[in-house]
PDB file of C-alpha atoms in Angstrom:
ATOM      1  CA  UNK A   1      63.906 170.952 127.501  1.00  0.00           C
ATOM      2  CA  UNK A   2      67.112 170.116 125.502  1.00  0.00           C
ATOM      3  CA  UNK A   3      66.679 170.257 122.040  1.00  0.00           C
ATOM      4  CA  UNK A   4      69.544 167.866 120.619  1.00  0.00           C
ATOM      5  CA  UNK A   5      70.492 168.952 117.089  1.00  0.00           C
ATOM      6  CA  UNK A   6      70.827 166.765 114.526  1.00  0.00           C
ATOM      7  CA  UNK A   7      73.877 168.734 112.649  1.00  0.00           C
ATOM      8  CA  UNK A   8      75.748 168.397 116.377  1.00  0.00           C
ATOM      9  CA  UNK A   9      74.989 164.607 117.138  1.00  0.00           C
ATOM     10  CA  UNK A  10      74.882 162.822 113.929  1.00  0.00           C
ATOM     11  CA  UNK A  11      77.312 164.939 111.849  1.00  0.00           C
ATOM     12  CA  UNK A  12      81.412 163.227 112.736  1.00  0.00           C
ATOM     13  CA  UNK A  13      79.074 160.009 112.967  1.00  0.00           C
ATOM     14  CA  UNK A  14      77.327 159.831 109.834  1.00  0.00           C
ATOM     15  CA  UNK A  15      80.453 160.791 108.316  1.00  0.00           C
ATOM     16  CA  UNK A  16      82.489 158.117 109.700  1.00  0.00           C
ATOM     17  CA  UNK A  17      80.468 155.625 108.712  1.00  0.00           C
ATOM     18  CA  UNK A  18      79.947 156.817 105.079  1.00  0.00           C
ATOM     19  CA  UNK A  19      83.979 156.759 104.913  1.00  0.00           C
ATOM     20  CA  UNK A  20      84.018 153.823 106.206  1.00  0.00           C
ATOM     21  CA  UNK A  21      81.122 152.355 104.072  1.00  0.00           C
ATOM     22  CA  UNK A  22      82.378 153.709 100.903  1.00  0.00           C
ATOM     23  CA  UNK A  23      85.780 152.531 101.763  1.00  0.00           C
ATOM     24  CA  UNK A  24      84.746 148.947 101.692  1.00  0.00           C
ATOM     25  CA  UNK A  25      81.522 149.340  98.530  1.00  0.00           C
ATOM     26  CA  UNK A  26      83.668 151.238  96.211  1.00  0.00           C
ATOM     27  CA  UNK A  27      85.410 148.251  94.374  1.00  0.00           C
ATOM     28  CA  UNK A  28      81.416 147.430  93.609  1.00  0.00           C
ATOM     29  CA  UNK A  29      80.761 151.549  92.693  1.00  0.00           C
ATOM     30  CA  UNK A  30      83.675 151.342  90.158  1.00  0.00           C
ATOM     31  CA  UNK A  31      82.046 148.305  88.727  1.00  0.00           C
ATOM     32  CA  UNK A  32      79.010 149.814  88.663  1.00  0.00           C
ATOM     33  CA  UNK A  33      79.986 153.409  87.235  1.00  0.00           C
ATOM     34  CA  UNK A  34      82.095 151.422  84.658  1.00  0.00           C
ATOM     35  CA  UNK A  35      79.205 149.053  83.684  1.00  0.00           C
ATOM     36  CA  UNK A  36      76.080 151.670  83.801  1.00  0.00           C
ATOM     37  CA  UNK A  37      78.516 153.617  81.242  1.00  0.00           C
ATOM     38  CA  UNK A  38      79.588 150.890  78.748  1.00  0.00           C
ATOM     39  CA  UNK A  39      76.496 150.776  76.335  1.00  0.00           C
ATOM     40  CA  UNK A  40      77.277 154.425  76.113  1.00  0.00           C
ATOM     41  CA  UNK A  41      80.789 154.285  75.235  1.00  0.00           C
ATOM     42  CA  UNK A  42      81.534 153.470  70.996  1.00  0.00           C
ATOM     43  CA  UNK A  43      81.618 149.472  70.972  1.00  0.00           C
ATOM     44  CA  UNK A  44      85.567 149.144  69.741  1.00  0.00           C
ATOM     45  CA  UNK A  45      86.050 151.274  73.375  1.00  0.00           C
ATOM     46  CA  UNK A  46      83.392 149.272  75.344  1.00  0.00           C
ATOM     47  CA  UNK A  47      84.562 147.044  78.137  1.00  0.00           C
ATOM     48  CA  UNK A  48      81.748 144.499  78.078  1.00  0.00           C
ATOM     49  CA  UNK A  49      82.188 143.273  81.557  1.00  0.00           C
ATOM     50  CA  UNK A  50      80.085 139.712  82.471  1.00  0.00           C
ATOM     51  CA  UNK A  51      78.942 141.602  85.547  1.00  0.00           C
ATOM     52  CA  UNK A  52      80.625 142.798  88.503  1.00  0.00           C
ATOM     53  CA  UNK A  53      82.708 140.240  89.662  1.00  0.00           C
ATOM     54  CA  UNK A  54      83.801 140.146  86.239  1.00  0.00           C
ATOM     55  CA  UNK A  55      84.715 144.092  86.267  1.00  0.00           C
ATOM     56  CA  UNK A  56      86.361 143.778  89.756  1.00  0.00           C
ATOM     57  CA  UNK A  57      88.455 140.835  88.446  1.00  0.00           C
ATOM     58  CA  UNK A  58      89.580 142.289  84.852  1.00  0.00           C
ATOM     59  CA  UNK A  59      89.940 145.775  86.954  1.00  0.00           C
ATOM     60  CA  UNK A  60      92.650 143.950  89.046  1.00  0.00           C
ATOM     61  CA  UNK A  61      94.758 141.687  86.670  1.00  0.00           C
ATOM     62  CA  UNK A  62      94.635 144.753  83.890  1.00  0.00           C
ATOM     63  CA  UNK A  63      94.745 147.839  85.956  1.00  0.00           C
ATOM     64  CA  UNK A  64      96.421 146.871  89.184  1.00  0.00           C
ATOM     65  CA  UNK A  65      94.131 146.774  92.611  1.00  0.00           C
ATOM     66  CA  UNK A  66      94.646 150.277  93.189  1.00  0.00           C
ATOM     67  CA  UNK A  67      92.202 150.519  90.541  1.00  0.00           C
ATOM     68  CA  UNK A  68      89.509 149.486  92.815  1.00  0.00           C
ATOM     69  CA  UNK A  69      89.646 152.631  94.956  1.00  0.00           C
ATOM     70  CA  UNK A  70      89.885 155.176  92.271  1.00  0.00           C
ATOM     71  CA  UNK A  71      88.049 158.620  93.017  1.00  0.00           C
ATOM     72  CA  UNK A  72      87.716 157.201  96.824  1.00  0.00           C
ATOM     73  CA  UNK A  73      88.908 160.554  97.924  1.00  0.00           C
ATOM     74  CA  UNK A  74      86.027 161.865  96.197  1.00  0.00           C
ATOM     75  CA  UNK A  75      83.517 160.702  99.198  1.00  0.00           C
ATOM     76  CA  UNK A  76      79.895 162.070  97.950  1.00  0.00           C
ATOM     77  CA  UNK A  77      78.207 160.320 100.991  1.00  0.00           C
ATOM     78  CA  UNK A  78      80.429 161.919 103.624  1.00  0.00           C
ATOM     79  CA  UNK A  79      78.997 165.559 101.583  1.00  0.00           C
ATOM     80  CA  UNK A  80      75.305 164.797 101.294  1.00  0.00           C
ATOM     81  CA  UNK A  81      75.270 163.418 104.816  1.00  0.00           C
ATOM     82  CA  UNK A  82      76.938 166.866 106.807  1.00  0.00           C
ATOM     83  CA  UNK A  83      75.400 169.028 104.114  1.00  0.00           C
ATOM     84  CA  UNK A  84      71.862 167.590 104.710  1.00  0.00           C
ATOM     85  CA  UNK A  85      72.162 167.571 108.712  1.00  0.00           C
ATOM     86  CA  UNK A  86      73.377 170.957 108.909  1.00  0.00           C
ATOM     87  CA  UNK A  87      71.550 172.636 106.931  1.00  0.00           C
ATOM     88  CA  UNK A  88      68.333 170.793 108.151  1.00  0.00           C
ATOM     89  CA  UNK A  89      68.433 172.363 111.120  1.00  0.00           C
ATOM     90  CA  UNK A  90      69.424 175.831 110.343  1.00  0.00           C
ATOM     91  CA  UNK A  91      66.619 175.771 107.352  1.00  0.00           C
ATOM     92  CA  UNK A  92      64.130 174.425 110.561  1.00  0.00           C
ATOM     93  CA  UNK A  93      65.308 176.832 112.925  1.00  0.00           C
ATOM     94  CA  UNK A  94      65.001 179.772 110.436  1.00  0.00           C
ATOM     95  CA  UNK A  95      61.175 178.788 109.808  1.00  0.00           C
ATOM     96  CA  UNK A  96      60.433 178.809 113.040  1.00  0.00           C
ATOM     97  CA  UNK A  97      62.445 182.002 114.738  1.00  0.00           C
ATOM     98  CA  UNK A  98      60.857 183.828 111.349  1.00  0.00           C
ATOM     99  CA  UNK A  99      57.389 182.852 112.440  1.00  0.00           C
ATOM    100  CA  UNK A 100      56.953 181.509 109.252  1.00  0.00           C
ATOM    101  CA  UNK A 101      55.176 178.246 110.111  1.00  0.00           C
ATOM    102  CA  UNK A 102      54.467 176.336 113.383  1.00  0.00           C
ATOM    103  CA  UNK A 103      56.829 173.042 113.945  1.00  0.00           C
ATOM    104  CA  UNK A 104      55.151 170.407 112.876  1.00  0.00           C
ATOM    105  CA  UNK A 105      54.749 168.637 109.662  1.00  0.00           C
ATOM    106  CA  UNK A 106      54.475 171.744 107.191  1.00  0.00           C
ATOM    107  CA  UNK A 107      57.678 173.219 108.695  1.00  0.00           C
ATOM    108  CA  UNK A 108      59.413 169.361 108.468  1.00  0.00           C
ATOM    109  CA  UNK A 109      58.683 169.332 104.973  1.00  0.00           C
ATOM    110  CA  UNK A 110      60.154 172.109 103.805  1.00  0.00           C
ATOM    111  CA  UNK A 111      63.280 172.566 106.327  1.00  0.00           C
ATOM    112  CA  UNK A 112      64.049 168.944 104.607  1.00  0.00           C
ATOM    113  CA  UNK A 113      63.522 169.734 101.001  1.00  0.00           C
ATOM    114  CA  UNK A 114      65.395 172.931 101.030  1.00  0.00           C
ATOM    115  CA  UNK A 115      68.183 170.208 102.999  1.00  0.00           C
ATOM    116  CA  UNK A 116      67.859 168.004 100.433  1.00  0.00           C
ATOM    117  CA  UNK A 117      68.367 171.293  97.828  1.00  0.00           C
ATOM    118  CA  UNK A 118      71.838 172.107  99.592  1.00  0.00           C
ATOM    119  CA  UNK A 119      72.690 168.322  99.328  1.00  0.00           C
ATOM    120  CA  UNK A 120      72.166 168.034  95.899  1.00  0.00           C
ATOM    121  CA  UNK A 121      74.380 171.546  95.073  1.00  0.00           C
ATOM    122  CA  UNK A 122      77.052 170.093  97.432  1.00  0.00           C
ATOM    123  CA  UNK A 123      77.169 166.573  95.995  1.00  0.00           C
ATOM    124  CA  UNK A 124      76.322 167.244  92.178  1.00  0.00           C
ATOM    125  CA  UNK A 125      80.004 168.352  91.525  1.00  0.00           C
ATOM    126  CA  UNK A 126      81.533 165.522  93.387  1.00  0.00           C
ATOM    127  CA  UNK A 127      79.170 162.663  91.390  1.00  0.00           C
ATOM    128  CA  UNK A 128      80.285 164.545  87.973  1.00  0.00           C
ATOM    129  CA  UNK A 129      84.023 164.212  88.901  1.00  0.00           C
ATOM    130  CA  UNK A 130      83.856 160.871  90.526  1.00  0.00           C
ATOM    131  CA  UNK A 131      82.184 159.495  87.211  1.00  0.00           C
ATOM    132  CA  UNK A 132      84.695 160.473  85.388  1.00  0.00           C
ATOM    133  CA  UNK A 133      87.565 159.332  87.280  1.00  0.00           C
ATOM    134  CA  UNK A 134      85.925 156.267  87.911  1.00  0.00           C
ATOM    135  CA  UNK A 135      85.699 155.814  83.604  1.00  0.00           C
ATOM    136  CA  UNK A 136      88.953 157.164  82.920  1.00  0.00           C
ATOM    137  CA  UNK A 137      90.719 154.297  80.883  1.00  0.00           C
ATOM    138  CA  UNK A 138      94.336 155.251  81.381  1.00  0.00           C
ATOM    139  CA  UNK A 139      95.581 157.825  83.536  1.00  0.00           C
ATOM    140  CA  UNK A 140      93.199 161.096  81.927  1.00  0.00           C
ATOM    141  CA  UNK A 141      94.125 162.906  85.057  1.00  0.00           C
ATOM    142  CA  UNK A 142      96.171 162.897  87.855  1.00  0.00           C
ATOM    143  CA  UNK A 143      93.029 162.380  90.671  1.00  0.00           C
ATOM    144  CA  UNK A 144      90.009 163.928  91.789  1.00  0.00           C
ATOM    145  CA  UNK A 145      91.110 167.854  92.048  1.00  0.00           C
ATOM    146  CA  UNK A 146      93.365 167.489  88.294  1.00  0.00           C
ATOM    147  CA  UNK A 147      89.900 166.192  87.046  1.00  0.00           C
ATOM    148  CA  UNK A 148      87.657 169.215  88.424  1.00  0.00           C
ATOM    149  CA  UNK A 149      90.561 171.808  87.237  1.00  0.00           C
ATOM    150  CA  UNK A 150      90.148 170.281  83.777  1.00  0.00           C
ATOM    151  CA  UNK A 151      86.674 169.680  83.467  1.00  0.00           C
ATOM    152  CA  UNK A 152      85.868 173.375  84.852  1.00  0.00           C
ATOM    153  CA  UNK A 153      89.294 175.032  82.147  1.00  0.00           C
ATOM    154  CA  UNK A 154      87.475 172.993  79.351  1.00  0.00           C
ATOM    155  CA  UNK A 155      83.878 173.215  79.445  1.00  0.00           C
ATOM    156  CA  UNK A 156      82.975 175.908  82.366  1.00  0.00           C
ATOM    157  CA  UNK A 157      82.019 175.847  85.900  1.00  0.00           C
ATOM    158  CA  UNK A 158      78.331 174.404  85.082  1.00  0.00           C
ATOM    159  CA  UNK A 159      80.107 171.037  83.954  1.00  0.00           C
ATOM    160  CA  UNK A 160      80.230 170.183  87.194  1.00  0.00           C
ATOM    161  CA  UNK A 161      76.027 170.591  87.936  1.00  0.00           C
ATOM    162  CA  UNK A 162      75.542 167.777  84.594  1.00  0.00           C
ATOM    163  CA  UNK A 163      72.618 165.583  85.722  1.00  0.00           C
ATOM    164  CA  UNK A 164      71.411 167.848  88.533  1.00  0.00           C
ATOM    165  CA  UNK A 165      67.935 167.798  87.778  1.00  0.00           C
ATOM    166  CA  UNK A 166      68.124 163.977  88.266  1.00  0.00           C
ATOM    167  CA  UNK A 167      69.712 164.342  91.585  1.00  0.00           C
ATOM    168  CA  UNK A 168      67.568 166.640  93.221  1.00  0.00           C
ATOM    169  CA  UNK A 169      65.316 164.429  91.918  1.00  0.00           C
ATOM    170  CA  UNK A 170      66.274 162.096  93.905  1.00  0.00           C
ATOM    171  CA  UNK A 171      67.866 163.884  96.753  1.00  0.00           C
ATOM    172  CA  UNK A 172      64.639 166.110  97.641  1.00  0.00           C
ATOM    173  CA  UNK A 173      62.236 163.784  98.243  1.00  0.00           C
ATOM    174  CA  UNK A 174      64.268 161.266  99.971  1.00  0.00           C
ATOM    175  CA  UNK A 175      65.504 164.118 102.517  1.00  0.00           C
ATOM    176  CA  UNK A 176      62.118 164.858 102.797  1.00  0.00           C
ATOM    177  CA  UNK A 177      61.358 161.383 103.619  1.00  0.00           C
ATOM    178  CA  UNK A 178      64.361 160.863 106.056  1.00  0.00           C
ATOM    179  CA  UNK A 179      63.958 163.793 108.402  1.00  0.00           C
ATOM    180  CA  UNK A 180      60.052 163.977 108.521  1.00  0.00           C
ATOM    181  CA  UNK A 181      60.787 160.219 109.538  1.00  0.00           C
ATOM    182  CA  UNK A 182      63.034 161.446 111.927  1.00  0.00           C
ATOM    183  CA  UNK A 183      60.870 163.790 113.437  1.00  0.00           C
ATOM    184  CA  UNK A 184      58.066 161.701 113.800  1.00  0.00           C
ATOM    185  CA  UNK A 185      60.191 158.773 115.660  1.00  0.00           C
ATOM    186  CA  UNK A 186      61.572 161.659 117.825  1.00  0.00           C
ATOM    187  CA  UNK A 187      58.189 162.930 118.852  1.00  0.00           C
ATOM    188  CA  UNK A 188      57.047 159.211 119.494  1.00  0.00           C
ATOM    189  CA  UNK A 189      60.316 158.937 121.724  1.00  0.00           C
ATOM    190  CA  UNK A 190      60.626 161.838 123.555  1.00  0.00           C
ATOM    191  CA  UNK A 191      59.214 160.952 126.705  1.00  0.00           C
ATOM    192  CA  UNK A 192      61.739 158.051 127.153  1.00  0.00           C
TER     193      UNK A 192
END
């Protein structure tokens, strides 16, 4: 039997289409970022967007459309997506050459969750620096990899892992979700 991996069929695919996704959604990310961070911000430096067709509009007449695509270099779908396919299977293939458990649900559980760990580690840094590139007012830095120099010379190398307890959060169970999934529709299919 051929056992298809996932990190070796899905990984230049899933990545493709994240680029291209986030490509085409990050106008609306900006916005979002932007917005989500106002009621934070003092009110005389607020932006008070109407929504985002409002931010996307204001971004372009005051900022230039460039503006839309700022931090698109910083792509954290194209990192949770290889990080979480490759690692899957190495964490599943480890359990099971290690004897550790039997493949089947136990062993899908955790090979995803300890995916879903690496995702979160890998990505963490990347939503810190996008943030703030994405809030920047005027021109703070000079891109993505001016941003992470700074923010690491200024307030240390764990700067970049603010909010991680949220992500994992959020990244661990819906791994765990997406590749037990996965499994299960594979199992149902493989006689096809």
């Amino acid at each position: 039997m051929v056992v298809v991996k996932y990190s070796e069929l899905a990984m230049d695919e899933g990545c493709c289409y994240t680029n291209g996704e986030c490509s085409v959604g990050n106008p609306a990310d900006v916005a979002m970022v932007r917005m989500q961070a106002d009621g934070r911000a003092p009110p005389a430096e607020r932006r008070n967007y109407k929504g985002v067709l409002d931010a996307i509009r204001r971004m372009i007449n005051e900022e230039g459309v460039g503006s839309l695509w700022r931090a698109l270099p910083v792509n954290r779908a194209m990192v949770v997506t290889a990080s979480q396919l490759a690692s899957y299977d190495e964490f599943k293939e480890t359990i099971l050459g290690r004897g550790w458990m039997k493949d089947g649900m136990g062993c899908h559980v955790a090979a995803s969750f300890a995916a879903g760990f690496v995702a979160a580690v890998a990505s963490n840094p990347i939503d810190v620096i996008k943030t703030r590139v994405m809030n920047m007012k005027a021109e703070a830095y000079n891109g993505a990899l001016d941003c992470a120099v700074n923010t690491v010379r200024t307030e240390g190398p764990l700067a970049l892992y603010k909010g991680f307890i949220p992500t994992i959060s959020r990244q661990g169970p819906f791994t765990v979700v997406l590749f037990v999934t996965l499994e299960q529709v594979r199992n149902l299919l493989k006689d096809f």
